[in-house]
Coordinates of C-alpha atoms in Angstrom, one line a residue:
M1 CA 35.0 28.9 61.7
S2 CA 32.6 27.8 59.0
D3 CA 35.3 28.0 56.4
L4 CA 37.7 26.1 58.5
A5 CA 35.1 23.4 59.2
K6 CA 34.6 22.8 55.5
T7 CA 38.4 22.5 54.9
P8 CA 39.4 18.8 55.1
G9 CA 42.4 17.8 57.2
P10 CA 45.5 16.0 55.9
S11 CA 44.1 12.6 56.8
E12 CA 40.9 13.4 55.1
E13 CA 42.7 14.5 52.0
K14 CA 44.6 11.3 51.8
T15 CA 41.4 9.3 52.2
E16 CA 39.7 11.2 49.4
K17 CA 42.7 10.9 47.1
A18 CA 42.9 7.2 47.9
G19 CA 39.2 6.8 47.1
Q20 CA 39.6 8.7 43.9
S21 CA 42.6 6.7 42.8
A22 CA 40.6 3.6 43.4
T23 CA 37.7 4.7 41.2
V24 CA 39.7 6.4 38.4
P25 CA 40.6 3.2 36.5
A26 CA 37.0 2.1 36.4
Q27 CA 35.8 5.5 35.2
A28 CA 38.6 5.7 32.7
A29 CA 37.6 2.4 31.2
E30 CA 34.2 3.7 30.2
P31 CA 35.4 6.4 27.7
S32 CA 37.8 3.9 26.1
A33 CA 34.9 1.5 25.5
A34 CA 32.6 4.2 24.2
A35 CA 35.3 5.5 22.0
I36 CA 34.9 2.5 19.7
P37 CA 31.8 3.3 17.6
A38 CA 29.3 0.6 16.8
V39 CA 29.3 -0.1 13.1
D40 CA 25.8 -0.5 11.5
P41 CA 25.7 -3.8 9.6
R42 CA 24.0 -2.0 6.7
L43 CA 27.2 0.0 6.2
L44 CA 29.2 -3.2 5.9
I45 CA 26.7 -4.6 3.4
R46 CA 27.0 -1.5 1.2
E47 CA 30.8 -1.5 1.4
E48 CA 30.9 -5.1 0.2
G49 CA 29.0 -4.2 -2.9
F50 CA 27.0 -6.8 -4.7
K51 CA 28.3 -9.6 -2.5
G52 CA 27.1 -7.8 0.6
Y53 CA 23.6 -7.3 -0.8
W54 CA 23.4 -10.9 -1.9
S55 CA 24.4 -12.1 1.5
E56 CA 21.8 -9.8 3.1
F57 CA 19.2 -11.0 0.7
L58 CA 19.9 -14.7 1.6
R59 CA 19.8 -13.8 5.3
K60 CA 16.4 -12.2 4.9
V61 CA 15.0 -15.1 3.0
R62 CA 16.3 -17.6 5.6
G63 CA 14.8 -15.4 8.3
G64 CA 11.4 -15.3 6.6
E65 CA 11.6 -11.7 5.4
L66 CA 10.3 -12.4 1.9
G67 CA 8.8 -9.0 1.2
S68 CA 7.4 -8.7 -2.3
L69 CA 9.6 -11.5 -3.7
P70 CA 6.8 -14.1 -4.0
V71 CA 4.6 -11.6 -5.9
F72 CA 7.2 -10.7 -8.4
V73 CA 8.1 -14.4 -9.0
G74 CA 4.4 -15.1 -9.4
L75 CA 3.9 -12.3 -12.0
I76 CA 6.8 -13.6 -14.0
V77 CA 5.4 -17.2 -14.0
I78 CA 1.9 -15.9 -14.9
A79 CA 3.3 -13.9 -17.8
I80 CA 5.4 -16.8 -19.2
V81 CA 2.6 -19.3 -18.9
F82 CA -0.1 -17.2 -20.5
Q83 CA 2.1 -15.8 -23.1
F84 CA 3.0 -19.4 -24.1
Q85 CA -0.7 -20.2 -24.2
N86 CA -1.7 -17.1 -26.1
S87 CA 0.9 -14.9 -27.9
N88 CA -1.4 -11.8 -27.4
F89 CA -1.3 -11.9 -23.6
L90 CA 1.4 -9.2 -23.4
S91 CA 0.0 -7.2 -26.3
A92 CA -0.9 -3.5 -25.9
S93 CA -4.6 -4.1 -25.7
S94 CA -4.2 -6.9 -23.1
V95 CA -1.9 -4.8 -20.9
A96 CA -4.3 -1.8 -21.2
N97 CA -7.2 -4.0 -20.1
I98 CA -5.3 -5.3 -17.1
A99 CA -4.4 -1.7 -16.2
V100 CA -8.0 -0.4 -16.5
Y101 CA -9.7 -3.2 -14.7
S102 CA -7.1 -3.1 -12.0
S103 CA -7.6 0.6 -11.2
G104 CA -11.0 0.8 -9.6
L105 CA -10.6 -2.3 -7.4
G106 CA -7.0 -1.4 -6.8
I107 CA -8.0 2.0 -5.4
M108 CA -10.5 0.2 -3.0
A109 CA -7.7 -2.2 -2.1
V110 CA -5.5 0.7 -0.9
G111 CA -8.1 1.5 1.7
I112 CA -8.1 -2.1 2.7
V113 CA -4.3 -2.1 3.1
F114 CA -4.6 0.6 5.8
V115 CA -7.3 -1.4 7.6
L116 CA -5.2 -4.6 7.5
L117 CA -2.3 -2.7 8.9
L118 CA -4.4 -2.2 12.0
G119 CA -5.0 -5.9 12.1
E120 CA -8.7 -5.5 11.3
I121 CA -11.0 -6.2 8.4
D122 CA -13.6 -4.1 6.4
L123 CA -16.3 -6.3 4.9
S124 CA -18.4 -3.3 3.9
V125 CA -16.2 -1.8 1.2
G126 CA -18.2 -3.3 -1.7
S127 CA -21.5 -2.0 -0.4
V128 CA -19.9 1.4 0.2
A129 CA -18.7 1.4 -3.4
G130 CA -22.3 0.7 -4.5
V131 CA -23.7 3.5 -2.3
G132 CA -21.1 5.9 -3.8
A133 CA -22.0 5.0 -7.4
A134 CA -25.8 5.3 -6.6
T135 CA -25.3 8.7 -4.9
W136 CA -23.5 10.1 -7.9
A137 CA -26.0 8.7 -10.4
V138 CA -29.1 9.8 -8.5
L139 CA -27.8 13.3 -7.8
N140 CA -26.3 14.0 -11.2
V141 CA -28.7 12.2 -13.6
N142 CA -32.0 12.2 -11.8
H143 CA -31.7 15.5 -9.9
G144 CA -29.5 17.4 -12.3
W145 CA -26.7 18.3 -9.9
P146 CA -23.4 19.4 -11.4
E147 CA -21.3 16.3 -12.0
W148 CA -18.3 17.4 -10.0
L149 CA -20.5 18.2 -7.0
A150 CA -22.3 14.9 -7.3
I151 CA -18.9 13.1 -7.5
L152 CA -17.7 15.0 -4.4
T153 CA -20.9 14.2 -2.5
A154 CA -20.6 10.5 -3.4
V155 CA -17.0 10.3 -2.2
L156 CA -17.8 12.2 1.1
A157 CA -20.8 9.8 1.6
G158 CA -18.2 7.0 1.6
T159 CA -16.1 8.9 4.1
A160 CA -19.1 9.3 6.4
L161 CA -20.0 5.6 6.2
G162 CA -16.5 4.6 6.9
A163 CA -16.2 7.0 9.9
L164 CA -19.4 5.5 11.3
H165 CA -17.9 2.0 11.2
G166 CA -14.8 3.3 12.9
F167 CA -16.8 5.0 15.6
F168 CA -18.7 1.9 16.5
F169 CA -15.5 -0.1 16.5
A170 CA -13.2 2.4 18.4
K171 CA -15.7 4.1 20.8
I172 CA -18.4 1.5 21.4
G173 CA -16.1 -1.5 21.2
V174 CA -18.0 -3.5 18.6
P175 CA -15.6 -5.8 16.7
A176 CA -14.7 -4.5 13.3
F177 CA -15.8 -7.8 11.7
V178 CA -19.4 -7.3 13.1
V179 CA -19.6 -3.6 12.4
T180 CA -18.5 -3.9 8.8
L181 CA -20.6 -7.0 8.2
A182 CA -23.6 -5.0 9.4
G183 CA -22.5 -2.3 7.0
F184 CA -22.2 -4.8 4.2
L185 CA -25.9 -5.7 4.7
G186 CA -27.3 -2.3 5.6
W187 CA -25.6 -0.3 2.8
S188 CA -26.6 -2.9 0.2
G189 CA -30.2 -2.2 1.2
L190 CA -29.5 1.6 1.1
Q191 CA -28.1 1.2 -2.4
D192 CA -31.1 -0.8 -3.5
W193 CA -33.5 1.8 -2.0
M194 CA -31.6 4.7 -3.6
M195 CA -31.8 3.1 -7.1
G196 CA -35.5 2.6 -6.7
G197 CA -37.5 0.7 -9.2
E198 CA -35.3 1.6 -12.1
G199 CA -32.5 -0.8 -11.1
S200 CA -29.9 1.0 -13.2
I201 CA -29.0 4.6 -14.3
N202 CA -26.9 4.9 -17.4
T203 CA -23.8 7.0 -17.5
P204 CA -24.3 10.2 -19.5
S205 CA -22.2 10.3 -22.7
G206 CA -19.1 12.4 -22.3
S207 CA -19.4 12.6 -18.5
V208 CA -16.4 12.5 -16.1
V209 CA -17.4 9.2 -14.7
E210 CA -17.6 7.7 -18.2
D211 CA -14.1 9.0 -18.9
L212 CA -12.6 7.4 -15.8
T213 CA -12.1 4.1 -17.6
N214 CA -12.8 5.0 -21.2
Y215 CA -10.4 7.9 -21.8
F216 CA -6.9 7.2 -23.1
F217 CA -4.1 9.7 -23.7
E218 CA -3.5 9.2 -27.4
D219 CA -0.6 11.7 -27.5
K220 CA 2.5 9.5 -27.0
G221 CA 4.3 12.4 -25.3
V222 CA 1.9 12.1 -22.3
G223 CA 2.9 8.5 -21.6
Y224 CA 6.6 9.1 -22.0
G225 CA 6.4 12.4 -20.2
L226 CA 4.7 10.8 -17.1
A227 CA 7.3 8.0 -17.2
L228 CA 10.1 10.6 -17.1
V229 CA 8.4 12.5 -14.3
A230 CA 8.0 9.3 -12.3
V231 CA 11.7 8.4 -12.8
I232 CA 12.9 11.9 -11.8
A233 CA 10.6 12.0 -8.8
Y234 CA 11.8 8.6 -7.6
A235 CA 15.5 9.5 -8.0
A236 CA 14.9 12.8 -6.2
S237 CA 13.2 11.0 -3.3
L238 CA 16.2 8.6 -3.0
L239 CA 18.7 11.5 -3.0
V240 CA 16.7 13.6 -0.5
D241 CA 16.4 10.5 1.8
S242 CA 20.1 9.8 1.5
K243 CA 21.0 13.5 2.3
R244 CA 18.7 13.5 5.4
R245 CA 20.2 10.2 6.7
K246 CA 23.7 11.5 6.3
A247 CA 22.8 14.7 8.1
A248 CA 21.5 12.6 11.0
N249 CA 24.7 10.4 10.9
L250 CA 22.7 7.3 9.8
P251 CA 23.6 4.8 7.1
A252 CA 22.7 6.1 3.6
R253 CA 22.5 4.6 0.2
P254 CA 25.6 5.2 -1.9
V255 CA 25.3 6.9 -5.2
T256 CA 25.9 3.7 -7.2
E257 CA 22.9 2.1 -5.5
I258 CA 20.7 5.1 -6.2
V259 CA 21.7 5.0 -9.8
L260 CA 21.0 1.3 -10.1
R261 CA 17.5 1.6 -8.4
T262 CA 16.6 4.5 -10.6
A263 CA 17.7 2.6 -13.7
V264 CA 15.5 -0.3 -12.8
V265 CA 12.5 2.0 -12.3
A266 CA 13.2 3.8 -15.5
V267 CA 13.3 0.6 -17.5
L268 CA 10.0 -0.5 -16.0
C269 CA 8.3 2.8 -16.6
F270 CA 9.4 3.3 -20.2
V271 CA 8.7 -0.3 -21.1
V272 CA 5.1 0.1 -19.9
A273 CA 4.9 3.5 -21.8
Y274 CA 6.2 1.8 -24.9
V275 CA 3.8 -1.1 -24.8
L276 CA 0.8 1.2 -24.3
N277 CA 1.9 3.7 -27.0
E278 CA 3.9 2.1 -29.8
P279 CA 2.5 -1.3 -31.0
E280 CA -0.3 -1.6 -33.5
G281 CA -3.6 -1.3 -31.9
A282 CA -2.3 0.6 -28.8
R283 CA -4.8 3.2 -27.6
G284 CA -2.3 5.1 -25.4
L285 CA -2.0 5.7 -21.6
P286 CA -5.3 5.0 -19.7
L287 CA -6.6 7.8 -17.5
A288 CA -7.6 5.1 -15.0
L289 CA -4.0 4.0 -14.6
V290 CA -2.8 7.5 -14.0
L291 CA -5.4 8.1 -11.3
F292 CA -4.7 4.7 -9.6
L293 CA -0.9 5.5 -9.5
A294 CA -1.7 9.0 -8.1
V295 CA -3.7 7.4 -5.3
L296 CA -0.8 5.0 -4.6
V297 CA 1.8 7.7 -4.5
I298 CA -0.2 9.9 -2.1
A299 CA -1.2 6.9 0.1
D300 CA 2.4 5.6 0.2
F301 CA 3.7 9.1 1.2
V302 CA 1.1 9.2 4.0
A303 CA 2.0 5.7 5.2
R304 CA 5.7 6.1 5.2
R305 CA 6.5 9.8 5.6
T306 CA 3.9 11.2 8.0
T307 CA 3.2 10.8 11.7
F308 CA -0.2 9.4 11.0
G309 CA 1.3 6.6 8.9
R310 CA 3.8 5.7 11.6
Q311 CA 1.0 5.7 14.2
V312 CA -1.1 3.3 12.0
F313 CA 1.8 0.8 12.0
A314 CA 2.3 1.3 15.7
V315 CA -1.4 0.6 16.5
G316 CA -1.4 -2.4 14.2
G317 CA 1.7 -3.8 15.8
N318 CA 0.6 -3.4 19.4
A319 CA -2.4 -1.2 20.2
E320 CA -1.8 -1.2 24.0
A321 CA 1.9 -0.2 23.6
A322 CA 0.8 2.5 21.2
R323 CA -1.7 3.8 23.7
R324 CA 0.9 4.0 26.4
A325 CA 3.2 5.9 24.0
G326 CA 0.6 8.6 23.8
I327 CA -1.1 7.7 20.5
S328 CA -4.8 8.2 20.3
V329 CA -5.7 4.7 19.2
D330 CA -9.4 5.5 18.8
R331 CA -8.7 8.5 16.5
I332 CA -6.4 6.4 14.3
R333 CA -8.9 3.7 14.0
I334 CA -11.7 6.1 13.0
I335 CA -9.6 7.8 10.4
V336 CA -8.4 4.6 8.9
F337 CA -12.0 3.3 8.4
A338 CA -13.0 6.7 7.1
L339 CA -10.2 6.4 4.6
S340 CA -11.3 3.0 3.6
G341 CA -14.8 4.3 3.0
T342 CA -13.6 7.2 1.0
L343 CA -11.5 5.1 -1.4
G344 CA -14.3 2.5 -1.5
A345 CA -16.8 5.1 -2.8
F346 CA -14.2 6.5 -5.3
G347 CA -13.5 3.0 -6.6
G348 CA -17.3 2.5 -7.0
L349 CA -17.3 5.3 -9.6
F350 CA -14.7 3.3 -11.6
I351 CA -16.9 0.2 -11.4
A352 CA -19.9 2.2 -12.6
S353 CA -17.8 3.6 -15.5
L354 CA -16.8 0.1 -16.5
S355 CA -20.4 -1.2 -16.4
G356 CA -21.9 1.7 -18.2
G357 CA -23.8 3.2 -15.3
A358 CA -24.8 2.7 -11.7
T359 CA -26.8 -0.5 -11.0
K360 CA -27.9 -2.4 -8.0
S361 CA -25.1 -4.9 -8.6
V362 CA -22.2 -2.3 -8.4
G363 CA -20.0 -3.4 -5.6
G364 CA -21.7 -6.8 -5.3
G365 CA -20.6 -10.2 -6.6
N366 CA -17.0 -11.0 -5.9
T367 CA -15.9 -7.3 -5.5
L368 CA -15.2 -7.5 -1.8
M369 CA -13.3 -10.8 -2.1
L370 CA -11.1 -9.5 -5.0
V371 CA -10.3 -6.3 -3.1
I372 CA -9.3 -8.1 0.1
A373 CA -7.4 -10.7 -1.9
A374 CA -5.4 -8.1 -3.8
A375 CA -4.2 -6.5 -0.5
V376 CA -3.2 -9.9 0.9
I377 CA -1.7 -11.4 -2.2
G378 CA 0.4 -8.2 -2.6
G379 CA 2.1 -8.8 0.7
T380 CA 0.0 -7.0 3.4
S381 CA -0.2 -9.2 6.5
L382 CA -3.6 -10.2 7.9
F383 CA -2.1 -10.0 11.4
G384 CA -1.5 -6.2 11.3
G385 CA 1.6 -4.0 11.5
R386 CA 3.3 -5.2 8.3
G387 CA 2.7 -4.3 4.7
K388 CA 3.0 -1.6 2.0
V389 CA 0.5 0.5 0.1
W390 CA 2.0 -0.8 -3.2
S391 CA 0.6 -4.2 -2.2
A392 CA -2.7 -3.1 -3.7
L393 CA -1.0 -2.6 -7.1
L394 CA 0.9 -5.9 -7.0
G395 CA -2.0 -8.0 -5.8
M396 CA -4.5 -6.5 -8.2
V397 CA -2.2 -6.9 -11.2
V398 CA -1.7 -10.6 -10.2
I399 CA -5.5 -11.1 -10.0
Q400 CA -6.4 -9.3 -13.2
S401 CA -3.5 -11.0 -15.0
I402 CA -4.9 -14.4 -14.1
Q403 CA -8.4 -13.4 -15.1
Q404 CA -7.2 -11.8 -18.4
G405 CA -5.1 -14.9 -19.2
L406 CA -7.9 -17.4 -18.4
N407 CA -10.4 -15.3 -20.4
M408 CA -8.0 -15.3 -23.4
I409 CA -7.7 -19.1 -23.4
G410 CA -11.5 -19.5 -22.9
M411 CA -11.5 -20.8 -19.3
A412 CA -14.8 -20.8 -17.4
N413 CA -15.5 -18.3 -14.6
A414 CA -15.7 -21.2 -12.1
V415 CA -12.1 -22.1 -12.8
Q416 CA -11.0 -18.5 -12.5
Y417 CA -12.6 -18.3 -9.0
M418 CA -10.9 -21.6 -8.0
I419 CA -7.5 -20.4 -9.2
T420 CA -7.8 -17.0 -7.6
G421 CA -8.8 -18.7 -4.3
A422 CA -5.8 -20.9 -4.5
V423 CA -3.5 -17.9 -5.0
L424 CA -5.1 -16.2 -2.1
L425 CA -4.6 -19.2 0.1
A426 CA -1.0 -19.5 -1.0
A427 CA -0.4 -15.8 -0.1
V428 CA -1.8 -16.3 3.4
V429 CA 0.2 -19.5 3.9
I430 CA 3.4 -17.7 2.9
D431 CA 2.6 -14.9 5.3
S432 CA 2.0 -17.3 8.1
V433 CA 5.1 -19.3 7.5
S434 CA 7.1 -16.1 7.2
R435 CA 5.9 -14.9 10.6
R436 CA 6.7 -18.3 12.1
T437 CA 10.2 -18.3 10.6
Q438 CA 10.8 -14.8 11.9
K439 CA 9.8 -15.8 15.4
T440 CA 12.2 -18.8 15.2
A441 CA 15.0 -16.5 14.0
G442 CA 14.2 -14.0 16.8
R443 CA 13.1 -11.2 14.5
A444 CA 9.3 -11.1 15.1

């Protein structure tokens, strides 16, 4: 009986068949629509070759997605103007000076880039740099600690100070501006107290800190070898990325584009190596530049290729949305400020190396403004969630190129500050206009 009860009668069968026949056309229409794959516009761009890339470039410019274009244009203009004013501007010694003086502040600017990606600010980085230099000098010179241990302690001191800023900001809720402003004042006092009545501690001759900005690889093979390694590593990263995207059925760069990008990077690397090695008066590749580039490569990998880096962008874009997505916003903020403190203390050792020792003025003056300006001028947004680690390099090269050029033509420091301030304002204006244009175009 139960089986018979479940068996539909003839009239029921007809009703079910009629219902099925009525619904079949609608259901059949879905597979036919889904059978037409959506074509990623980036595929069409690459298939069109140079014309496609040019059209995409114009579209981005009209939509306010300028990227690093203003920085590159600015560097070209700066080089042309100052080379016309002084034919030695692009000489080996001048380029080496720009590289060395950019390194310490540039390393500090890398930490500021991460803070700006959160949409926050760190006003204490200069004072943290001073504490780092003072810690190294007091422990190594005054107390006889091994230099590497003193350097490690100095860098870790910066980590602790930065983590303390992040704790008050993330856990207590004190605005980052106020916390780091308090740090700016407090750590300046700590630096002064650590240095005591001496006021300065000279760098020991032949020490590691002295070599940070005074050591040059005179062997030409080192410069060209590192250039070759950089080119090979860049090409390998493009190939690996392309292979991964193809495996995931995502648009990937064609081989011709990879070859073209690698060629551009190769020309840039080997031209720099040639300028630093070959002309008369060239001293070779500066150790400071090598360390700066190493920090940039590692930080760029962390920002673009790790979960932590993606979470930093997410928190900077929308902290509440990141929190609802399961990201520990407090943890990210504390780590970012600790990273800023670490790189700030490390950069302070470079400043001490340039000045011949640790002094009460290390990290003072316009250090803070130059570091923040470098990150912003390089293209990192003050509004959070947008920027690249390489902004630190581009922005610092712009600033140091301006200062080097103005020094070579005998311009006063007051004029240098005014011009640097104008460049910073221009960078922020470009960023603001770019964001407004993207909102108008519906891309923000």
